[in-house]
Short mmCIF file of C-alpha atoms in Angstrom, two decimals:
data_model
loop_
_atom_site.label_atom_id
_atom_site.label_comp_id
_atom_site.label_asym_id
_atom_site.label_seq_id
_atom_site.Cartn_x
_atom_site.Cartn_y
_atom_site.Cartn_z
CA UNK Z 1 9.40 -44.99 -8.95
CA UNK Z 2 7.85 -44.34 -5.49
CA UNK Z 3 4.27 -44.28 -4.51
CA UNK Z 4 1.93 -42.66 -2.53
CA UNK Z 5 -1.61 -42.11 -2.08
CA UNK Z 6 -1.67 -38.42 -1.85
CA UNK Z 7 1.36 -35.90 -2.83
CA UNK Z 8 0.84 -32.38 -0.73
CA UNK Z 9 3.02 -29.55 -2.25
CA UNK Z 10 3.87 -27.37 -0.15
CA UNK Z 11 5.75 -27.96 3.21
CA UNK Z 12 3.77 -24.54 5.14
CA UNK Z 13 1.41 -24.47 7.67
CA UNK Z 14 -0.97 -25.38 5.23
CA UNK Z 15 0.20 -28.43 3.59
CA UNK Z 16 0.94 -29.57 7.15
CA UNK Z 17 -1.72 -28.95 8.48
CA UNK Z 18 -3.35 -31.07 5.44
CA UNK Z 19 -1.25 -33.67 5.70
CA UNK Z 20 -1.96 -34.10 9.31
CA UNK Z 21 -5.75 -34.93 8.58
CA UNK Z 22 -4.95 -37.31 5.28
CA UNK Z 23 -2.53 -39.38 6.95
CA UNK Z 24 -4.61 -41.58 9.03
CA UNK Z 25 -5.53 -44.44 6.44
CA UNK Z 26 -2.81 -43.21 3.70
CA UNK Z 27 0.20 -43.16 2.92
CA UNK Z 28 1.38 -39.51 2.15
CA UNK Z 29 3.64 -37.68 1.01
CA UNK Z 30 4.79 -34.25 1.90
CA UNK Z 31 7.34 -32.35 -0.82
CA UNK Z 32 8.90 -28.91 -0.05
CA UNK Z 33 11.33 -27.16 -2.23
CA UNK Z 34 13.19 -25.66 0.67
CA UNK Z 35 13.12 -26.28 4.69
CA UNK Z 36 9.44 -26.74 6.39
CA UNK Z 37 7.91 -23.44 7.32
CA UNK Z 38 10.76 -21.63 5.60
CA UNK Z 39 8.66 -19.58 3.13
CA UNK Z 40 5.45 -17.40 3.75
CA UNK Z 41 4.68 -19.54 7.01
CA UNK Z 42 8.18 -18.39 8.71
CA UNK Z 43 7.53 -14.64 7.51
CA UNK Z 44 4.87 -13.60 9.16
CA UNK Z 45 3.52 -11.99 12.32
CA UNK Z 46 1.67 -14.14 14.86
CA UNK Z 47 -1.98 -13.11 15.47
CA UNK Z 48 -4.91 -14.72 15.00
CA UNK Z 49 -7.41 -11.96 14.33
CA UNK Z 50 -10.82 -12.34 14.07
CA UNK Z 51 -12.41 -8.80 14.38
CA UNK Z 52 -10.54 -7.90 11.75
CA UNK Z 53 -12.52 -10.28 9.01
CA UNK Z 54 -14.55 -9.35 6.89
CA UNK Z 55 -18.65 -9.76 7.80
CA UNK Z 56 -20.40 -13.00 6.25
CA UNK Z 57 -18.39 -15.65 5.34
CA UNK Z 58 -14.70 -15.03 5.89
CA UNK Z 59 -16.16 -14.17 9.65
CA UNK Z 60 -17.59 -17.84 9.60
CA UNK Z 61 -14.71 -19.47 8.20
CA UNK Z 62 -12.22 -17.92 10.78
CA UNK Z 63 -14.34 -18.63 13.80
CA UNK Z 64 -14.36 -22.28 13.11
CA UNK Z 65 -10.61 -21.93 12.53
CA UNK Z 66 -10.67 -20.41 15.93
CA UNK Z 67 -12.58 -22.51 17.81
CA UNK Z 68 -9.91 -26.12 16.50
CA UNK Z 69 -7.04 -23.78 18.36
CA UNK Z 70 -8.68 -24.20 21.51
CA UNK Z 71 -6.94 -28.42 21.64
CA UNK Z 72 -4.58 -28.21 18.94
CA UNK Z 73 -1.85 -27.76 21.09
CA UNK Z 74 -2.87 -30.57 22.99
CA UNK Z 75 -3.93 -32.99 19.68
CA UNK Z 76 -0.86 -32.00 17.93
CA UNK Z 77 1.32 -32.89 22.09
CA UNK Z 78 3.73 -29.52 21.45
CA UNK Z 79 3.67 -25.99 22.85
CA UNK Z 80 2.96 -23.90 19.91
CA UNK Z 81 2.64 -21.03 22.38
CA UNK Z 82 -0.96 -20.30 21.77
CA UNK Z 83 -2.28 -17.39 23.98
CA UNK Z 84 -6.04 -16.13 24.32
CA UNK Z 85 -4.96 -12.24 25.08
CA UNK Z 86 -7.27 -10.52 22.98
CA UNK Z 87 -6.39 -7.66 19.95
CA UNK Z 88 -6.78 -4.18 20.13
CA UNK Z 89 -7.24 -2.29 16.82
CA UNK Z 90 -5.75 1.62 16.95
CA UNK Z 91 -7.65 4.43 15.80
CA UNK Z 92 -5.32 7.09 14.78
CA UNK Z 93 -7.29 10.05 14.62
CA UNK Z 94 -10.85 11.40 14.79
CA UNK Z 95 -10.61 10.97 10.69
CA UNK Z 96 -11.49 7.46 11.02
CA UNK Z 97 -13.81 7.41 14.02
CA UNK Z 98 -16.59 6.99 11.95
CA UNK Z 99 -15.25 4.61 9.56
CA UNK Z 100 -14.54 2.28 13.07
CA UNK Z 101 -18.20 2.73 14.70
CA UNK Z 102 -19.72 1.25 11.83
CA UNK Z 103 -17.00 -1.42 11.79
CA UNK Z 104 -17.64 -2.44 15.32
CA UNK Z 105 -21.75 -2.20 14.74
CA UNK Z 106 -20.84 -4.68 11.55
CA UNK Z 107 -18.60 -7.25 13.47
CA UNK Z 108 -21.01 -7.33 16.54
CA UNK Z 109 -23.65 -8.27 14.04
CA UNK Z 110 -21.57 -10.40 12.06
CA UNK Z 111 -21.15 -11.95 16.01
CA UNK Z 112 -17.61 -10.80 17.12
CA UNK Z 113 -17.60 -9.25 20.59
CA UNK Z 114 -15.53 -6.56 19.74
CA UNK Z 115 -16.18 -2.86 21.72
CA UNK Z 116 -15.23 0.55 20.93
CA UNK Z 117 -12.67 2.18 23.49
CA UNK Z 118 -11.60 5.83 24.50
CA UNK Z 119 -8.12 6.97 24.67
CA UNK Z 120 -7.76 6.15 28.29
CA UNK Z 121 -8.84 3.22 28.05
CA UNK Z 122 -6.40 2.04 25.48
CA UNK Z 123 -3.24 3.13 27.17
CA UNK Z 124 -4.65 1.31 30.10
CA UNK Z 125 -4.71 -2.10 28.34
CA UNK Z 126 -1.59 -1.02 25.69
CA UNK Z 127 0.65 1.85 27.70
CA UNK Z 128 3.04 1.90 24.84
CA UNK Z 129 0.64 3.44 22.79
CA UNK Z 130 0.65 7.36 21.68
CA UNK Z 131 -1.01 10.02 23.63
CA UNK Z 132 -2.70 11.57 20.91
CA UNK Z 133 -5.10 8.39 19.60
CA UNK Z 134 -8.58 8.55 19.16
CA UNK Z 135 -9.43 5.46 20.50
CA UNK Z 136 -9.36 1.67 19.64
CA UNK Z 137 -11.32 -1.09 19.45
CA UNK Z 138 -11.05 -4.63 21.39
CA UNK Z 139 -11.90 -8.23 21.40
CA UNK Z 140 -11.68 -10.65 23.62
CA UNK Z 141 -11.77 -13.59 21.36
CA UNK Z 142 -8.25 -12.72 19.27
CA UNK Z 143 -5.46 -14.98 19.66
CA UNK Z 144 -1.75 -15.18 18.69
CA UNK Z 145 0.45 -18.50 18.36
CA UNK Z 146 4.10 -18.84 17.55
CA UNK Z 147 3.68 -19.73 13.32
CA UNK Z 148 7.31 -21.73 13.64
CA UNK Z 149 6.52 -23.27 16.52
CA UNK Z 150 2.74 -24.32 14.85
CA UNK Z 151 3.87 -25.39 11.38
CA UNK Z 152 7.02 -27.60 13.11
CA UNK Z 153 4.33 -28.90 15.71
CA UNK Z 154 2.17 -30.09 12.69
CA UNK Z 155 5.16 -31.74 10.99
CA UNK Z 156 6.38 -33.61 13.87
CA UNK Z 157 2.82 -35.16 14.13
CA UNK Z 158 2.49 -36.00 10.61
CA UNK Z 159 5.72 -37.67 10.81
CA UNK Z 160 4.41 -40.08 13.90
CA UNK Z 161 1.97 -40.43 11.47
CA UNK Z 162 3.90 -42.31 8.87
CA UNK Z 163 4.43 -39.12 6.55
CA UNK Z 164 6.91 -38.87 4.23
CA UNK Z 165 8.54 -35.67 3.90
CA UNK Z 166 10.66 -34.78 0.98
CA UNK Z 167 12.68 -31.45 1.80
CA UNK Z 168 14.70 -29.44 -0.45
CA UNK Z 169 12.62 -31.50 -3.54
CA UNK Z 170 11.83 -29.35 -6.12
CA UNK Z 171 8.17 -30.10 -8.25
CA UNK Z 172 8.98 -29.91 -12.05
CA UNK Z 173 5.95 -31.19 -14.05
CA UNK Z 174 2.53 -33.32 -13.23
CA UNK Z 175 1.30 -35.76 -15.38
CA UNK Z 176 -2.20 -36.40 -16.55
CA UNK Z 177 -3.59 -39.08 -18.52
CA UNK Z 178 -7.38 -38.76 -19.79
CA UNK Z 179 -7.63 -35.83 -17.67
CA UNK Z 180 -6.34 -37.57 -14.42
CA UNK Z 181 -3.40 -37.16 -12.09
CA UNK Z 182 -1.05 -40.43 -12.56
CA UNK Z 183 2.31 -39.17 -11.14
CA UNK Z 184 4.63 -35.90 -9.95
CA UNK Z 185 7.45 -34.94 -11.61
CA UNK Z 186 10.54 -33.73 -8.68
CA UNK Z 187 13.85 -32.89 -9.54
CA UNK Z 188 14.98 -36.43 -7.30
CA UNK Z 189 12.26 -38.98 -9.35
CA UNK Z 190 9.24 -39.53 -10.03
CA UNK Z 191 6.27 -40.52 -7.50
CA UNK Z 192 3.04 -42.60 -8.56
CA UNK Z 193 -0.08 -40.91 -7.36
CA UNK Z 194 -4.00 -39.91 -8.45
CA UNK Z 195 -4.29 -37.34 -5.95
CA UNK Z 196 -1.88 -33.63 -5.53
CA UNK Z 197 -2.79 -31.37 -2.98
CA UNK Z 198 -1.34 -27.75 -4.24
CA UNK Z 199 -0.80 -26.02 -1.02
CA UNK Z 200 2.18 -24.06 -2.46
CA UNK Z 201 0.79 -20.39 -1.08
CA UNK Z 202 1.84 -17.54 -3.26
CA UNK Z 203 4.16 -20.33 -5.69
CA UNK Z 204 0.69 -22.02 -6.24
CA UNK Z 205 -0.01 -20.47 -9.84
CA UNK Z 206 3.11 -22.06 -11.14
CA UNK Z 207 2.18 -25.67 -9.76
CA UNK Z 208 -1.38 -24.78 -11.38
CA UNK Z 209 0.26 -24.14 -14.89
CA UNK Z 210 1.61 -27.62 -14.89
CA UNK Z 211 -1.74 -28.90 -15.43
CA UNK Z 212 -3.00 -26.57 -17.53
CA UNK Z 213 -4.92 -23.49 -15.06
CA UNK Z 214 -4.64 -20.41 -15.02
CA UNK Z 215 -5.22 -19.87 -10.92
CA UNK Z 216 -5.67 -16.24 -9.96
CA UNK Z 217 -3.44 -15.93 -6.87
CA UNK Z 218 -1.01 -13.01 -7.06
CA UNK Z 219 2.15 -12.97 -4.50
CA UNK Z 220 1.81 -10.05 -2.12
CA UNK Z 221 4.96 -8.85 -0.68
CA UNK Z 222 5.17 -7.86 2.90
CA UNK Z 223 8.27 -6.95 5.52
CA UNK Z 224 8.21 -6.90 9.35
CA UNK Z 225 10.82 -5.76 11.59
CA UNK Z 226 11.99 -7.77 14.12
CA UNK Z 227 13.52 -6.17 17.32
CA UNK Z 228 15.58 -6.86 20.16
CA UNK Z 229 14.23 -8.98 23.14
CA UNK Z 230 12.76 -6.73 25.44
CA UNK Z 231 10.79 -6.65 28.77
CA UNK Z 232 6.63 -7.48 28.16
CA UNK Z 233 5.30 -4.32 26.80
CA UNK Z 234 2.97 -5.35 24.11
CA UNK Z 235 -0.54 -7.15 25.51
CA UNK Z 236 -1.76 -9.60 23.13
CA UNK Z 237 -1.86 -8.12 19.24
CA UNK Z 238 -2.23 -4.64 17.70
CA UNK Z 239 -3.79 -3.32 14.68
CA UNK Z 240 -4.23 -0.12 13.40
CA UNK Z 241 -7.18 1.26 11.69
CA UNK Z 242 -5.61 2.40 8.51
CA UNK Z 243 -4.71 -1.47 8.40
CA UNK Z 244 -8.47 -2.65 8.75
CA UNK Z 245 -9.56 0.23 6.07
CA UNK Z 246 -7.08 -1.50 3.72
CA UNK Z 247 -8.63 -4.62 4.22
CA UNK Z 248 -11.96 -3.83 4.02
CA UNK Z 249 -12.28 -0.79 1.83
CA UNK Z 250 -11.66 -0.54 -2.14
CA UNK Z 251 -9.18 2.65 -1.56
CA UNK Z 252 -7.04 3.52 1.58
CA UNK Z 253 -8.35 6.69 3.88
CA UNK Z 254 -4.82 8.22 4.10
CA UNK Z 255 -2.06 8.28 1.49
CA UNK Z 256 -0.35 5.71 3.19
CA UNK Z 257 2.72 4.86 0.65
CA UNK Z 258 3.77 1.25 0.24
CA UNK Z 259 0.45 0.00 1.63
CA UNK Z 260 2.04 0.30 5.11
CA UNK Z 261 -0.54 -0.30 8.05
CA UNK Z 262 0.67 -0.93 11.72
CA UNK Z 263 0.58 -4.44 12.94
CA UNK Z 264 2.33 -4.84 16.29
CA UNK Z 265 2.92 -7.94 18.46
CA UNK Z 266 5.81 -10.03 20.93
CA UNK Z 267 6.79 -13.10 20.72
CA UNK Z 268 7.40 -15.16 24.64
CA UNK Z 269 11.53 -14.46 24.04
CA UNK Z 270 10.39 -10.83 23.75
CA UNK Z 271 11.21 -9.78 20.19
CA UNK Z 272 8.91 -7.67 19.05
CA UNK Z 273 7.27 -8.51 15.23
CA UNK Z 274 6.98 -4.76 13.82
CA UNK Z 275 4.70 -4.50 10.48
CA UNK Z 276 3.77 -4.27 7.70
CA UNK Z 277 3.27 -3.54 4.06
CA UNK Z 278 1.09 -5.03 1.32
CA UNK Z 279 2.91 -4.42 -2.08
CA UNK Z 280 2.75 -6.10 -5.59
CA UNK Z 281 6.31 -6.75 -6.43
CA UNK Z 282 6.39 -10.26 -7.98
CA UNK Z 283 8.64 -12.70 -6.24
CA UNK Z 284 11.62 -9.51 -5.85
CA UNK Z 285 12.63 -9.89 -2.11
CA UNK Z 286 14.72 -7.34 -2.35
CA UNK Z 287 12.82 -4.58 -0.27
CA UNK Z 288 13.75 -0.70 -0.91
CA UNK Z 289 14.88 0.73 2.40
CA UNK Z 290 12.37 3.72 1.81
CA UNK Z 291 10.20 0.73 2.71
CA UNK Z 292 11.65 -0.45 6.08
CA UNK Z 293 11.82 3.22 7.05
CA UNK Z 294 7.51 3.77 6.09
CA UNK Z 295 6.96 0.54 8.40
CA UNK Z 296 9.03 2.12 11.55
CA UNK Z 297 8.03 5.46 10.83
CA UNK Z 298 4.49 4.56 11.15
CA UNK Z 299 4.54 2.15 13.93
CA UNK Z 300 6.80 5.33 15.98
CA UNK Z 301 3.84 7.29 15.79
CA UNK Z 302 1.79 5.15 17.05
CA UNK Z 303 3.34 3.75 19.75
CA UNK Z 304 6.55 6.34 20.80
CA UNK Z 305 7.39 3.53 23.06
CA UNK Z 306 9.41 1.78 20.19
CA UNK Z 307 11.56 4.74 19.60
CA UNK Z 308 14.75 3.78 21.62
CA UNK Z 309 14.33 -0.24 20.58
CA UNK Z 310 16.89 -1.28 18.50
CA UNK Z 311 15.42 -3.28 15.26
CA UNK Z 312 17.81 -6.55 14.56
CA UNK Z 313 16.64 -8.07 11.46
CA UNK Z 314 13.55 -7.75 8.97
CA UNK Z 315 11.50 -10.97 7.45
CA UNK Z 316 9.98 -10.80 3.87
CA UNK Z 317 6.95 -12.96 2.46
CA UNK Z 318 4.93 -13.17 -0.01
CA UNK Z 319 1.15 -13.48 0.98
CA UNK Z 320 -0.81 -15.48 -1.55
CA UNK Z 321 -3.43 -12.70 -2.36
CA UNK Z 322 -7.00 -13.31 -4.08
CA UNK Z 323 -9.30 -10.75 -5.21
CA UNK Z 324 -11.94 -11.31 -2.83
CA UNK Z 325 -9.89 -11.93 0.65
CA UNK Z 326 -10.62 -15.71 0.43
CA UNK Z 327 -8.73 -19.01 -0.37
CA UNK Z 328 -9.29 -21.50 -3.30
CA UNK Z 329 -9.70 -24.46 -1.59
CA UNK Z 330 -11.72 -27.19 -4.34
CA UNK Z 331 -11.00 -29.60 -6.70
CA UNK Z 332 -9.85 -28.44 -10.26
CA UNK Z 333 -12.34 -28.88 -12.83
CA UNK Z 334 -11.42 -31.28 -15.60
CA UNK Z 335 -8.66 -32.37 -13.62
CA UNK Z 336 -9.96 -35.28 -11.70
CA UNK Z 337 -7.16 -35.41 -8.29
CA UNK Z 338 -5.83 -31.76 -8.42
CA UNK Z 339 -6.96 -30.38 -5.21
CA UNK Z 340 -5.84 -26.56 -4.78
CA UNK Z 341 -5.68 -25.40 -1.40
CA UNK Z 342 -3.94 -21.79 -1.21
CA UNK Z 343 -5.09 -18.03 -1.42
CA UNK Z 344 -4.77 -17.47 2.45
CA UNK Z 345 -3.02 -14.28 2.13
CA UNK Z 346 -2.21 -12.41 5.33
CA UNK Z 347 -4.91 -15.33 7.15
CA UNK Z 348 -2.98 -18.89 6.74
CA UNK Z 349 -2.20 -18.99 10.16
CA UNK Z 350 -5.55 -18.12 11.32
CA UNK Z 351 -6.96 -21.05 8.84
CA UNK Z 352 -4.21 -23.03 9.01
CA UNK Z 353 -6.41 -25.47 10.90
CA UNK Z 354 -10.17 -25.44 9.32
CA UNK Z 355 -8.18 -25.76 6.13
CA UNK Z 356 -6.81 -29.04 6.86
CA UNK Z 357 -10.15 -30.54 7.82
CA UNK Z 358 -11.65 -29.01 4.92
CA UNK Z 359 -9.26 -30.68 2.64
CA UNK Z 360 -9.60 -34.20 4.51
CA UNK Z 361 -13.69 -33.36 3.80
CA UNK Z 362 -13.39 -32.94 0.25
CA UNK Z 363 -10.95 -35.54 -0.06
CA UNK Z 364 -13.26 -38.42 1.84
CA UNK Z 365 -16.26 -36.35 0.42
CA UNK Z 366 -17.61 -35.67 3.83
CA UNK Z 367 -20.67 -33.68 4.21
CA UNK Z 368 -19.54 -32.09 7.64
CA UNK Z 369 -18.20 -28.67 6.14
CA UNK Z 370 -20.34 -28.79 3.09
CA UNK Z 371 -21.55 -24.95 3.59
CA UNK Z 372 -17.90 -23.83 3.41
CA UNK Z 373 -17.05 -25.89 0.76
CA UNK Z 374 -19.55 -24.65 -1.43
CA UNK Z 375 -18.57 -20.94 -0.90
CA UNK Z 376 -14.74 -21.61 -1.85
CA UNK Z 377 -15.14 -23.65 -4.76
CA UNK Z 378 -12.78 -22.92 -7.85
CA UNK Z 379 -15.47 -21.90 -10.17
CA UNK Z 380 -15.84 -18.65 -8.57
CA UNK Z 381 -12.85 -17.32 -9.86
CA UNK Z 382 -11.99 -16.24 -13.25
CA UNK Z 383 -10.03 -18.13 -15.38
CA UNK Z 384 -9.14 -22.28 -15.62
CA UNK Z 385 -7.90 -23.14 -19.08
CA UNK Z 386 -6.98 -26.73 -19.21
CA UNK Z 387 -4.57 -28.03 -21.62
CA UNK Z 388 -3.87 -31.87 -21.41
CA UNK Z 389 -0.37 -32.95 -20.38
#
């Protein structure tokens, strides 16, 4: 049997990013059912939005997210292509005007600098954008980083670390004696350990169940359409405002089907990452093409620009969704060394980094992010029946 001091689950930007701040007095281990970055981390777009967060809290949390970004790529020693070029959020039409001035009075309070601007103004920072918008709104202080590049970066410094990384290992069971973790179960053996990191994103409720909780994290689906290289056309990241009404209101303003809202952004080779949706499908990756033609349809009218771009392939994950926008990250209650750090949804690569040190806190019971900790413990959410192993 092998040993280790801590077993992360998970092999995404989060669990690597975990496992980068555990491994300097431990030895740990790092288990992934498929490749590294090959599920919900290598699906997604590559912004790092931070007007688009909800006041309070989940403002908070992503700023200090933010501000580790600024020397990651120069702790972790690999280009993971981060770029400071701001975000732009699209206002459609004058429908939603008034939804977006209180939004930018909100995040200017909440301390974003984010400003309303007119049309002209908008096709002067984004030409490729339609003729017949409102307006947007822009911040300086969004980001974007290459999510491959970033979750590969973090496992290539874990594994200077002394990591041990266990690909294509499947988790089957967890055992617990007198309420403790003692070992985890993998289809290849058995490793000794009193402490599990569940960092499995939207799979996290079925690593939960083998210790006996019930964790309320639903898998949202979610497709983006990947084009062609083409010349720079696309400055920074793009939102649109039906997208930030999603997020933020309790119903949608339009009758938007498949929960489609317009996320827009290039990568350095030039592709450009076309989304999105937000559905509940369960784990089905099998994507109706009604959907892929409600994600270009709406991301046409917006910006006409893409009309003659050929689209090359699509990308499906499933975002780890929680009712109120924020991720579990505590110990489990009567499970003494069951850590659960997922719930990210569409935000795990803007957190990707606070949620590694907050892990490391609550692991070495450091008192440094104490605040957060205390607003993302488990026993704000609904249900944790534990049944002994």
């Amino acid at each position: 049997m092998e040993t280790a001091d801590v077993v992360i689950i998970g092999g995404g930007v989060i669990g690597t990013s975990i496992a980068y701040r555990l491994a300097a007095n431990r030895k740990v281990m790092l288990i992934e059912k498929g490749e590294i970055g090959a599920q919900t981390s290598g699906a997604c777009d590559k912004a790092i939005f931070l007007q688009s967060k909800k006041p309070g809290f989940p403002i908070k949390l992503a700023k200090a997210s933010r501000m580790v970004y600024e020397n990651l790529e120069e702790e972790l020693g690999m280009n993971i292509e981060f770029q400071k070029n701001g975000g732009m959020i699209v206002i459609e039409n004058e429908s939603h005007l008034d939804f977006m001035k209180q939004f930018v009075k909100q995040q200017n309070k909440a301390g974003i600098h984010v400003k309303l601007v007119n049309q002209k103004e908008a096709l002067a920072f984004q030409p490729c954008l339609s003729t017949t918008i409102a307006g947007a709104t822009y911040s300086p202080e969004d980001a974007e980083v290459n999510p491959l590049l970033l979750t590969q970066a973090f496992a290539k410094a874990v594994k200077r670390k002394g990591v041990i990384i266990r690909r294509h290992t499947e988790v089957t069971d967890i055992v617990i004696e007198n309420g403790k973790v003692v070992a985890v179960q993998t289809a290849k053996g058995k490793i000794a350990t009193e402490l599990v990191i569940n960092a499995a994103g939207p799979f996290a409720p079925k690593i939960a169940e083998m210790v006996g909780i019930g964790l309320p994290i639903m898998p949202r689906r979610g497709v983006i359409l990947i084009s062609e290289k083409v010349k720079p056309m696309i400055h920074g990241n793009i939102l649109c405002s039906q997208y930030i009404a999603t997020k933020h209101l309790s119903h949608q303003t339009d009758d938007t089907s498949y929960g489609v809202g317009l996320s827009l952004g290039q990568t350095e080779s030039g592709n450009l990452l076309i989304g999105g949706n937000r559905e509940f499908k369960g784990y089905d990756k099998s994507v109706e093409p009604e959907v892929l033609s409600a994600i270009a349809r709406h991301a046409r009218r917006i910006a006409p620009s893409l009309d003659f771009i050929r689209i090359i392939r699509t990308m499906v994950g499933f975002r780890p969704f929680t009712n109120d926008g924020l991720p579990i990250i505590s110990e489990a209650p009567h499970v003494k060394g069951f850590i659960i750090a997922a719930g990210h949804e569409g935000d795990g690569i803007a957190l990707a980094p606070i949620t590694g040190l907050l892990v490391a806190s609550l692991v070495d019971r450091d008192l440094r992010y104490k605040e957060f900790l205390d607003q993302l413990k488990l026993d704000r959410f609904r249900a944790y029946n534990v049944s002994p192993n």
